[in-house]
Coordinates of C-alpha atoms (C1' of nucleotides) in Angstrom, one line a residue:
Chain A
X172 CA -27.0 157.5 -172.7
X173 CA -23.9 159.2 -173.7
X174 CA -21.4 160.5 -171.1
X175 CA -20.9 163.8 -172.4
X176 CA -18.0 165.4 -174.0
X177 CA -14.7 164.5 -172.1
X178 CA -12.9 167.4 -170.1
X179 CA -9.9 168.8 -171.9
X180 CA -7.2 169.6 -168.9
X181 CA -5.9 167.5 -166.4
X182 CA -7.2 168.6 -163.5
X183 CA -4.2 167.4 -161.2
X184 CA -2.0 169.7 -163.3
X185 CA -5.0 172.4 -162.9
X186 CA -4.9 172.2 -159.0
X187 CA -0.8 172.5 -159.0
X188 CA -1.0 175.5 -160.7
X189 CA -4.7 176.9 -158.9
X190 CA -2.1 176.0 -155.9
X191 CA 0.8 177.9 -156.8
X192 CA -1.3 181.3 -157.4
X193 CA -2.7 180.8 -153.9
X194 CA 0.6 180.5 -152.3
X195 CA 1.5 183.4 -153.9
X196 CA -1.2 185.7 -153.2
X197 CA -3.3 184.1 -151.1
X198 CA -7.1 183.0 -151.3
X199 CA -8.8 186.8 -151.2
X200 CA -5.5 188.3 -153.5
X201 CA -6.0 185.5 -156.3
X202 CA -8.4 186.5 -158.9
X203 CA -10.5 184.1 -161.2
X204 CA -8.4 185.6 -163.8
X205 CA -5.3 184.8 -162.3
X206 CA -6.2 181.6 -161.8
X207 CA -7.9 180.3 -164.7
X208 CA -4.8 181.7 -166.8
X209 CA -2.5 179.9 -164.9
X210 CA -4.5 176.7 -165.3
X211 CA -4.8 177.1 -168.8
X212 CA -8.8 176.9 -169.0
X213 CA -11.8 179.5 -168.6
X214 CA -13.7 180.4 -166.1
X215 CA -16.8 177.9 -167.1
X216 CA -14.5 175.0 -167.2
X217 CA -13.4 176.3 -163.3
X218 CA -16.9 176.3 -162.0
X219 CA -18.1 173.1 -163.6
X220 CA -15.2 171.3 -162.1
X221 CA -14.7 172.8 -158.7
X222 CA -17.7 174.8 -158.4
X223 CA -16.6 178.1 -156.7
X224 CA -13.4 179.9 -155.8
X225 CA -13.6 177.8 -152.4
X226 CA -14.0 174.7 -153.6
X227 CA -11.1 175.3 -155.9
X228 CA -9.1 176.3 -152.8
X229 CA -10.4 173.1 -151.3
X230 CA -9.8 170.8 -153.6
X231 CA -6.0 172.1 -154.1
X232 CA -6.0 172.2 -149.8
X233 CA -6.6 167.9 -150.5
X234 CA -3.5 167.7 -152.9
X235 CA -1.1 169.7 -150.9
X236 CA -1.8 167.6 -147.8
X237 CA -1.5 164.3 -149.7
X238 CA 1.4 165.2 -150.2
X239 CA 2.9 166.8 -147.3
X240 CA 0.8 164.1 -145.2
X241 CA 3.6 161.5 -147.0
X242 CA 6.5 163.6 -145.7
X243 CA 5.2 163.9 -141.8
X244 CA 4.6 160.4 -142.4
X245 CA 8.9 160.1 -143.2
X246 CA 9.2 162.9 -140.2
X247 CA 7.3 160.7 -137.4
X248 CA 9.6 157.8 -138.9
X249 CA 12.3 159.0 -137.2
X250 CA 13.6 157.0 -134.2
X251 CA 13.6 159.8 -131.3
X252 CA 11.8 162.9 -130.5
X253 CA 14.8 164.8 -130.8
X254 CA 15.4 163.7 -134.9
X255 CA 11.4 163.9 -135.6
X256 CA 11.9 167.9 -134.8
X257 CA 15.6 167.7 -136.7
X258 CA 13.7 166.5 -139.6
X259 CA 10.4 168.5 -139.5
X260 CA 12.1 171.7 -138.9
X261 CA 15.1 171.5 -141.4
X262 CA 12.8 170.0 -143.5
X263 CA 10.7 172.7 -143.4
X264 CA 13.3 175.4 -143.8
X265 CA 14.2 173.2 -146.9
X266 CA 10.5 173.1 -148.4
X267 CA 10.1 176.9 -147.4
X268 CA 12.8 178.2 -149.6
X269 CA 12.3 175.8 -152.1
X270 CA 12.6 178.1 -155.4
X271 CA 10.2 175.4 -157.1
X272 CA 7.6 176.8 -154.8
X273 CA 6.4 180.2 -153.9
X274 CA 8.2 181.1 -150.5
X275 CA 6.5 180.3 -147.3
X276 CA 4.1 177.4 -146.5
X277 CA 0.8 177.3 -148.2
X278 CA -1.1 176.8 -145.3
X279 CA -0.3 179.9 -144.0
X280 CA -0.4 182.1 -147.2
X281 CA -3.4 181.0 -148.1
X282 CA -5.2 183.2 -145.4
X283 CA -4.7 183.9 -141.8
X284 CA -7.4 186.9 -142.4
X285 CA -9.8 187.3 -145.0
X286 CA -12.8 189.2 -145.3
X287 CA -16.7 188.8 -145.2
X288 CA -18.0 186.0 -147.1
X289 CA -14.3 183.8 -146.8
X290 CA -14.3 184.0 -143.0
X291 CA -14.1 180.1 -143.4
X292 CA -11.1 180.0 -145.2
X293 CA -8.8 180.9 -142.0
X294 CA -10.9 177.9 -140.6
X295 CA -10.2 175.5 -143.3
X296 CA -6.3 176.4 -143.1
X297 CA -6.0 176.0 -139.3
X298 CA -7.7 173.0 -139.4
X299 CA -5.4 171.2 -141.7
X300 CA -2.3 172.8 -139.3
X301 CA -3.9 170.9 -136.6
X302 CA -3.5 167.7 -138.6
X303 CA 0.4 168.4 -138.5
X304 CA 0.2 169.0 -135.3
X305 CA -1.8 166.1 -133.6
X306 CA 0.6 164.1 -135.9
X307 CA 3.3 165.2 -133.6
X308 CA 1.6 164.9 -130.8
X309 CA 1.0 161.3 -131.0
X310 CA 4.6 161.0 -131.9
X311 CA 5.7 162.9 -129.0
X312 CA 3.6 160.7 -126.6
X313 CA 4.8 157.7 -127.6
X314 CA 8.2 159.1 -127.1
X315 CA 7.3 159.5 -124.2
X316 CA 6.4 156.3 -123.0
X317 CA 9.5 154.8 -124.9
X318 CA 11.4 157.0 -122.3
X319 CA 12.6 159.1 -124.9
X320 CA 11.5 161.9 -123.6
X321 CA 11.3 162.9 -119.9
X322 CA 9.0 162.2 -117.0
X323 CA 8.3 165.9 -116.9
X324 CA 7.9 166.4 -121.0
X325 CA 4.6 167.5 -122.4
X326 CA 3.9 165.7 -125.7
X327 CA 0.5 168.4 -126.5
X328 CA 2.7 171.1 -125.8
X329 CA 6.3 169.9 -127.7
X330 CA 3.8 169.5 -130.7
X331 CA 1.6 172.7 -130.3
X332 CA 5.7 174.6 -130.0
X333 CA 7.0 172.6 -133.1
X334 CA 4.1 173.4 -135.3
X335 CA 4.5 176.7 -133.9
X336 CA 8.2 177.0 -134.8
X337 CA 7.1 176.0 -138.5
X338 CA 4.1 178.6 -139.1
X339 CA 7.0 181.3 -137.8
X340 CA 9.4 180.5 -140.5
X341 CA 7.0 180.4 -143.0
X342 CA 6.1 183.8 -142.3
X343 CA 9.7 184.5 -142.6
X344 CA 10.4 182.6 -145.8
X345 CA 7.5 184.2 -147.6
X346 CA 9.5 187.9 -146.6
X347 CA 12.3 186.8 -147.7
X348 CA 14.2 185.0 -145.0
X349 CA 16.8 182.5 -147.1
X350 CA 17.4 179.0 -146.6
X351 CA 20.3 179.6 -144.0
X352 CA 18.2 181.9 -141.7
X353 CA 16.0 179.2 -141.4
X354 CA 18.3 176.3 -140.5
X355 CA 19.5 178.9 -137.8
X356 CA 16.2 178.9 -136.5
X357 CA 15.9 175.2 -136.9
X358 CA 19.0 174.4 -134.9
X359 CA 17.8 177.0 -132.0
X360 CA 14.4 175.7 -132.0
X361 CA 15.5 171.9 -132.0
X362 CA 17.1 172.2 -128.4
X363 CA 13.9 173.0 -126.4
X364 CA 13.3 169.4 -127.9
X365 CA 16.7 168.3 -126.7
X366 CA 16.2 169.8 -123.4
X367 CA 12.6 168.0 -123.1
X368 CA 15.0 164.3 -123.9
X369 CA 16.4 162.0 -122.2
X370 CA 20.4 161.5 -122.6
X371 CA 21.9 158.5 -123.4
Chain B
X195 CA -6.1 233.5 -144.6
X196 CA -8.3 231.5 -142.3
X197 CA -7.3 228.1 -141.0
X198 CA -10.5 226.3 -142.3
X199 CA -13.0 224.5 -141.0
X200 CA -11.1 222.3 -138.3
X201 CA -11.8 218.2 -137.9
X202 CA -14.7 216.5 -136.3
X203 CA -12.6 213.7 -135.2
X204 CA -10.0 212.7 -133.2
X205 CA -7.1 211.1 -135.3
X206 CA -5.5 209.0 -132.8
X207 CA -9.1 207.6 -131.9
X208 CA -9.9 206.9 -135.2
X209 CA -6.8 204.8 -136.1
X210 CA -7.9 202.7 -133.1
X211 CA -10.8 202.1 -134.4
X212 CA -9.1 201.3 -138.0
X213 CA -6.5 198.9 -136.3
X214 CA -9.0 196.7 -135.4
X215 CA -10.4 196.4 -138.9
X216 CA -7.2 195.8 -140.5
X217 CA -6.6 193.1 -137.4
X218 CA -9.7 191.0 -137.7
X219 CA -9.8 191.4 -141.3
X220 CA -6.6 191.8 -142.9
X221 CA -5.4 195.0 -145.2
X222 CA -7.3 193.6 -148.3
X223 CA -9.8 191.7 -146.7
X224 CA -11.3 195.5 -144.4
X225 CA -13.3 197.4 -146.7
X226 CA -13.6 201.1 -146.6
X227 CA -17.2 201.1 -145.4
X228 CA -16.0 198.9 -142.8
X229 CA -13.6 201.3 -141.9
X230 CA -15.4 204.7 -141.8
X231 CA -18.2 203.1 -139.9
X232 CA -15.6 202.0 -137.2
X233 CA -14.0 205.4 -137.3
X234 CA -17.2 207.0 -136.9
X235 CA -16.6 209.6 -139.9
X236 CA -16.9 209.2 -143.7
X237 CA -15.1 208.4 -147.0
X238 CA -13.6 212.2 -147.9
X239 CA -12.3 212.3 -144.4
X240 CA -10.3 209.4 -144.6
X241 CA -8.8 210.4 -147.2
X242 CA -8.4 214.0 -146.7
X243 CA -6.4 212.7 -143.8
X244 CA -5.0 210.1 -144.4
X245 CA -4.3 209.8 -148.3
X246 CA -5.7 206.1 -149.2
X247 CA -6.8 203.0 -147.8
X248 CA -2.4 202.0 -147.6
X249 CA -2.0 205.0 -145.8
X250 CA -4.5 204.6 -143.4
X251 CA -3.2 201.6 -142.7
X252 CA 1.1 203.1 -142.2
X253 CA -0.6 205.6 -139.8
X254 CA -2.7 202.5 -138.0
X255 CA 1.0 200.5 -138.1
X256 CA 3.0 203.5 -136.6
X257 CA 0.6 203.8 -133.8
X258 CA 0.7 199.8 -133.5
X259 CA 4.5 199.6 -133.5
X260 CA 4.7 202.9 -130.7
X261 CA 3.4 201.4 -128.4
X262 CA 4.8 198.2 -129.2
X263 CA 8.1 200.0 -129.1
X264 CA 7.4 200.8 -125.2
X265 CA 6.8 197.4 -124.2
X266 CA 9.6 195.9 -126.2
X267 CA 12.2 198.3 -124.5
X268 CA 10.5 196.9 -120.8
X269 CA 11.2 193.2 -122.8
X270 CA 14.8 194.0 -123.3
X271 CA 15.4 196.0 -120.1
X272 CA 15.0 192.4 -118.6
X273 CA 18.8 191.4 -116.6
X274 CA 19.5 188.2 -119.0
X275 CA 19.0 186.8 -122.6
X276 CA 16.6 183.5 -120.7
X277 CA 14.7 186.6 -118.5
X278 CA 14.2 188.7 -121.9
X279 CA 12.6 185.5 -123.6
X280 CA 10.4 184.9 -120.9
X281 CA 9.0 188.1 -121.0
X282 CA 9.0 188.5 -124.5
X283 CA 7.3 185.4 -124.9
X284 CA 5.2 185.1 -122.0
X285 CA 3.6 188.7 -122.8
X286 CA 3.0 187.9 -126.1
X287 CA 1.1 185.0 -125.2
X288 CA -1.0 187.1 -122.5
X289 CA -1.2 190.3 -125.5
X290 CA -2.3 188.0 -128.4
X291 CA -5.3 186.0 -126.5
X292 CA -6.2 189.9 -124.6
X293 CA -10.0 189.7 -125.0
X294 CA -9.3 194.0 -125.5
X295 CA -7.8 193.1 -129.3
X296 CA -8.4 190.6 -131.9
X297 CA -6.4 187.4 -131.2
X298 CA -3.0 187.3 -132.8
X299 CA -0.7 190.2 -134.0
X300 CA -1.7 193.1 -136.2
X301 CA 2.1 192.6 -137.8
X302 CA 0.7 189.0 -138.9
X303 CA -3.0 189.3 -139.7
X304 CA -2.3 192.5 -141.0
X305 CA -1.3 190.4 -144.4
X306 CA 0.9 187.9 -145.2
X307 CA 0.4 187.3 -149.1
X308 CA -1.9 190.2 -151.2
X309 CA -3.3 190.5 -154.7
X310 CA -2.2 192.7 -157.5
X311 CA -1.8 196.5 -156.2
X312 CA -1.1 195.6 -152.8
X313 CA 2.5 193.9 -152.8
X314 CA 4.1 196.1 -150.5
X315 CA 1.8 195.6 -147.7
X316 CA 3.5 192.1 -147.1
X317 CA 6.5 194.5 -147.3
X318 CA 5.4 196.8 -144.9
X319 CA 4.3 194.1 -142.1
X320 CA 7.8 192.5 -142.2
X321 CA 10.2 195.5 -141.8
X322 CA 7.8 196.1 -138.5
X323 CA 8.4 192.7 -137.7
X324 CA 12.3 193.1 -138.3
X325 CA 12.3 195.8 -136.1
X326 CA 11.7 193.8 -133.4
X327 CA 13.9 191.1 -134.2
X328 CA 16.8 194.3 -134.6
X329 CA 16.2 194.7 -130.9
X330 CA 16.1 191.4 -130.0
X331 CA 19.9 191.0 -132.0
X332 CA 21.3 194.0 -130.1
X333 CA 20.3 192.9 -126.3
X334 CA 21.7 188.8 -127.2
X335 CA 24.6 190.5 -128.7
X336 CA 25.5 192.2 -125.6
X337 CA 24.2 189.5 -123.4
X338 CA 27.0 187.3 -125.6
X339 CA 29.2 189.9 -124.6
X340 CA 28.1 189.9 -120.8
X341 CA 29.0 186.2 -120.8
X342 CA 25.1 185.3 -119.8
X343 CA 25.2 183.4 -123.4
X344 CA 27.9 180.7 -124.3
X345 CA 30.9 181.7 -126.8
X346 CA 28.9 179.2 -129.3
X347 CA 25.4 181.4 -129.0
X348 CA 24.6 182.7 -132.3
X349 CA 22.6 186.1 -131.2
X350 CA 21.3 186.7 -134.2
X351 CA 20.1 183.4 -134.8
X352 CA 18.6 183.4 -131.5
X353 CA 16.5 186.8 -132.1
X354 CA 15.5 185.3 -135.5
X355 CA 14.2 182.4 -133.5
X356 CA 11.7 184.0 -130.5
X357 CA 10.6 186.6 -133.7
X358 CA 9.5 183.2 -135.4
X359 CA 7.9 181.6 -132.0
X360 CA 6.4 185.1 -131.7
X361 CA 4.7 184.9 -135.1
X362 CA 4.1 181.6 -134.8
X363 CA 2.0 182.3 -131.8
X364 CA 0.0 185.0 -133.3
X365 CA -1.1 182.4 -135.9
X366 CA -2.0 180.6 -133.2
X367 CA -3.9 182.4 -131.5
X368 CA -6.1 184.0 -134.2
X369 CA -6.9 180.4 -134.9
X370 CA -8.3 180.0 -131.7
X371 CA -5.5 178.9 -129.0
X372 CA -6.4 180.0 -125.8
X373 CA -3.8 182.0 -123.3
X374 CA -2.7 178.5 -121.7
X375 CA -1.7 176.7 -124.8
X376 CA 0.4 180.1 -126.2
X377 CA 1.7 179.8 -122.4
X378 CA 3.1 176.1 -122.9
X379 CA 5.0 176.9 -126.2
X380 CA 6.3 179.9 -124.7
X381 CA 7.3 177.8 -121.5
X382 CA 8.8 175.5 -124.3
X383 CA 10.6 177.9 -126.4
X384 CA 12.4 179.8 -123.4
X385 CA 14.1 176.0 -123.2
X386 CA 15.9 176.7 -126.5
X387 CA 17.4 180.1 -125.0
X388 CA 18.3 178.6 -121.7
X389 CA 20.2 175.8 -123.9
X390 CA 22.3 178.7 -124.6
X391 CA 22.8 180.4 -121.5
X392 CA 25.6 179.9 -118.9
X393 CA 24.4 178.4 -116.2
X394 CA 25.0 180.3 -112.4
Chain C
dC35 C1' -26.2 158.4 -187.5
dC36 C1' -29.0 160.1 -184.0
dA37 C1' -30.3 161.6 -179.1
dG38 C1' -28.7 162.7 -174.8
dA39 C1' -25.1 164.4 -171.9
dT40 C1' -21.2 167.0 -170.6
dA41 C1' -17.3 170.4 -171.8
dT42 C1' -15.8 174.6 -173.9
dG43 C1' -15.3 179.6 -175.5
dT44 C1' -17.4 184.1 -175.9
dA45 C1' -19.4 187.5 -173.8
dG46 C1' -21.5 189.1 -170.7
dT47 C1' -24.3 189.7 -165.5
dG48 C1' -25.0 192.2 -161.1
dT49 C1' -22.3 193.5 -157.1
dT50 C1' -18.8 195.4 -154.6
dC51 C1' -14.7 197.8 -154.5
dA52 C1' -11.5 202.0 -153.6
dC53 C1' -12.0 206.5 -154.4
dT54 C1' -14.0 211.4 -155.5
dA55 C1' -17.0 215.6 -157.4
dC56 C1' -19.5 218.8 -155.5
dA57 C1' -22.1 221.6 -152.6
dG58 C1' -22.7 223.2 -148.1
dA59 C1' -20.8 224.0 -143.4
dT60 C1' -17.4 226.0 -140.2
dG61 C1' -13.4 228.0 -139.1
dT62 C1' -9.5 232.2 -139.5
dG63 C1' -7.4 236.7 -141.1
dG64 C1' -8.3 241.3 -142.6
Chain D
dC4 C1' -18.8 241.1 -142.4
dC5 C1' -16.2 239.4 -146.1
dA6 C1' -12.6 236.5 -148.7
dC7 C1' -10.4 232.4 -148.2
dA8 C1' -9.3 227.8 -146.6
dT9 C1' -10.3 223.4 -144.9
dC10 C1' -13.6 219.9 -143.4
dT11 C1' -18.0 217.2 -143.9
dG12 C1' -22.1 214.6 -145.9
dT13 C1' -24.4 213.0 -150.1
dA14 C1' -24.2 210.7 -153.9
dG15 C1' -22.1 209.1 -157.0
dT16 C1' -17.6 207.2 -160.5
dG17 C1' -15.2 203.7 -163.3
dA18 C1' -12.9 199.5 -162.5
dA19 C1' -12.5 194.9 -161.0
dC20 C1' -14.6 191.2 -158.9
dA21 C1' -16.9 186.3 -158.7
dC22 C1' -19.8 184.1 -161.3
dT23 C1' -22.9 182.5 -165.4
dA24 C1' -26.2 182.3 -169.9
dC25 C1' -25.8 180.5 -174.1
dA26 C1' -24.5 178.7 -178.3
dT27 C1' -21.3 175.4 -180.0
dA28 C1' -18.4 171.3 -179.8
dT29 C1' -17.3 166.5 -178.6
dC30 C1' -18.1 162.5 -176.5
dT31 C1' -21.2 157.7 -175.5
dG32 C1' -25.1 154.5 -175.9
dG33 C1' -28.5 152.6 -179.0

DNA sequence: CCAGATATGTAGTGTTCACTACAGATGTGG
DNA sequence: CCACATCTGTAGTGAACACTACATATCTGG
């Protein structure tokens, strides 16, 4: 039997720019209209590839996390505590005001509140924070029992105040904060890790 | 000439009712039967008093930020930068995860990113935000001055900083972190402030 | 070249949205 | 008690929304 006539669009190229219109506007403020413009295809082609606005949301959630999950992977690399937060954090102010990217962190623009009917989509965006953070976590402990970090450190909580530190300035980027405000932050926010160390 | 008919409802009452909409669900995500069925009245009402669905919202924010305004002064009334933090950080843990409110921040869930027609709400949400971060400048400033902070503090990177923990927090917690966890990165964040403190 | 299968473009569908016209109700000033 | 002004409830308005029916186009397997 035949396979059917072959799609048309790329659909990585699709989610980057399905991606872009949420960062923007966020899962309830992107229309269908927006979105299939800036993809480049009607709404028929949307629905038989994703199959609702969610699943398109979804599906462009997976290639954002690829990716950033290869740069935490470069940030829990680093050889003490106190560099993994150097590198996550200017990192992040880096990424934030990146002006390839709408401003701000998709995880968070996407939808901290929606309405009835996405009250899942808050879910689905906290969830893939949480990655991040038990990422650092796991760092953070084995800092910890490297004797990087004090007797007295908290691995959970250095995590739950890093990943904390990054939904904050992504708030800020996406109202305008600029690149050096953010490195400000960074550098503050770096010595609670400092302070949690061990000096040589 | 008469004075008309006079209103049914009390305004201030209302708006209380209307800043828990906007909280849980975001500007764009509350509808307007959502709304009048909190504040207890109908859709010619609202609007007779209170323009449109963005101004109900200005008048929900002003009586947000009022009485956020009292609290903050109690915040920066506190005798050093490291005591100010504390309090600043410690209280929004205890105010964001107060079973009385939807978790988080009505500055945050309000609306970070909005579709077509609502761009200045973002807007709106951040110069409240700033407002706070404007007193938070002033009271490191003088604390620089006081010599509690080191000659090196940056105070206006350090007000930048607890704003971003505080947002970050409100994320947080409308994602579900209970008062303990908000707790530990407060108890974390104050680190980065004593870092720049003069010690006794 | 034909049959089955999948993609595409046009042109809608019903629903929900913010907002309002209108008539009746309730007040004040003369 | 009357003219006027403002509020209230009912019942909508047009617009925008997510989503889809359907005819057509383009592929593969036989």
């Amino acid at each position: 039997m035949g396979m059917g006539r072959p799609r048309e669009f790329d659909a990585d190229i699709a989610l980057d720019r399905a991606m872009e219109v949420f960062w923007r506007h966020g899962y309830e403020g992107a229309t269908i209209a927006q979105l299939t413009e800036a993809m480049g295809i009607n709404p028929p082609s949307l629905y038989a590839c994703f199959g609702n606005k969610e699943g398109l949301l979804k599906a462009a959630l997976d290639r954002y996390t690829k990716a950033r999950g290869a740069w935490m992977d470069e940030v829990v690399a680093a050889p003490t505590a106190r560099e993994v937060a150097v590198r996550m954090l200017m990192g992040i102010a880096d990424k934030q005001t990146d002006p390839a990217n709408p401003p701000g962190c998709l995880l968070v623009q996407g939808g901290i509140a929606c309405g009835t009917g996405s009250e899942n989509v808050p879910f689905e965006l906290a969830a893939r924070r949480a990655q991040n953070e038990d990422q650092l976590r796991e760092r953070f402990l084995r800092a910890k029992a490297e004797g990087d970090l004090k007797e007295t450190a908290d691995p959970a909580a250095l995590a739950r105040y890093v990943s904390a530190v990054s939904v904050g300035m992504g708030v800020m980027a996406s109202s305008g904060a600029d690149r050096e405000a953010l490195r400000q932050v960074a550098d503050v926010a770096v010595q609670a890790v400092e302070a949690q160390s061990v000096r040589d």
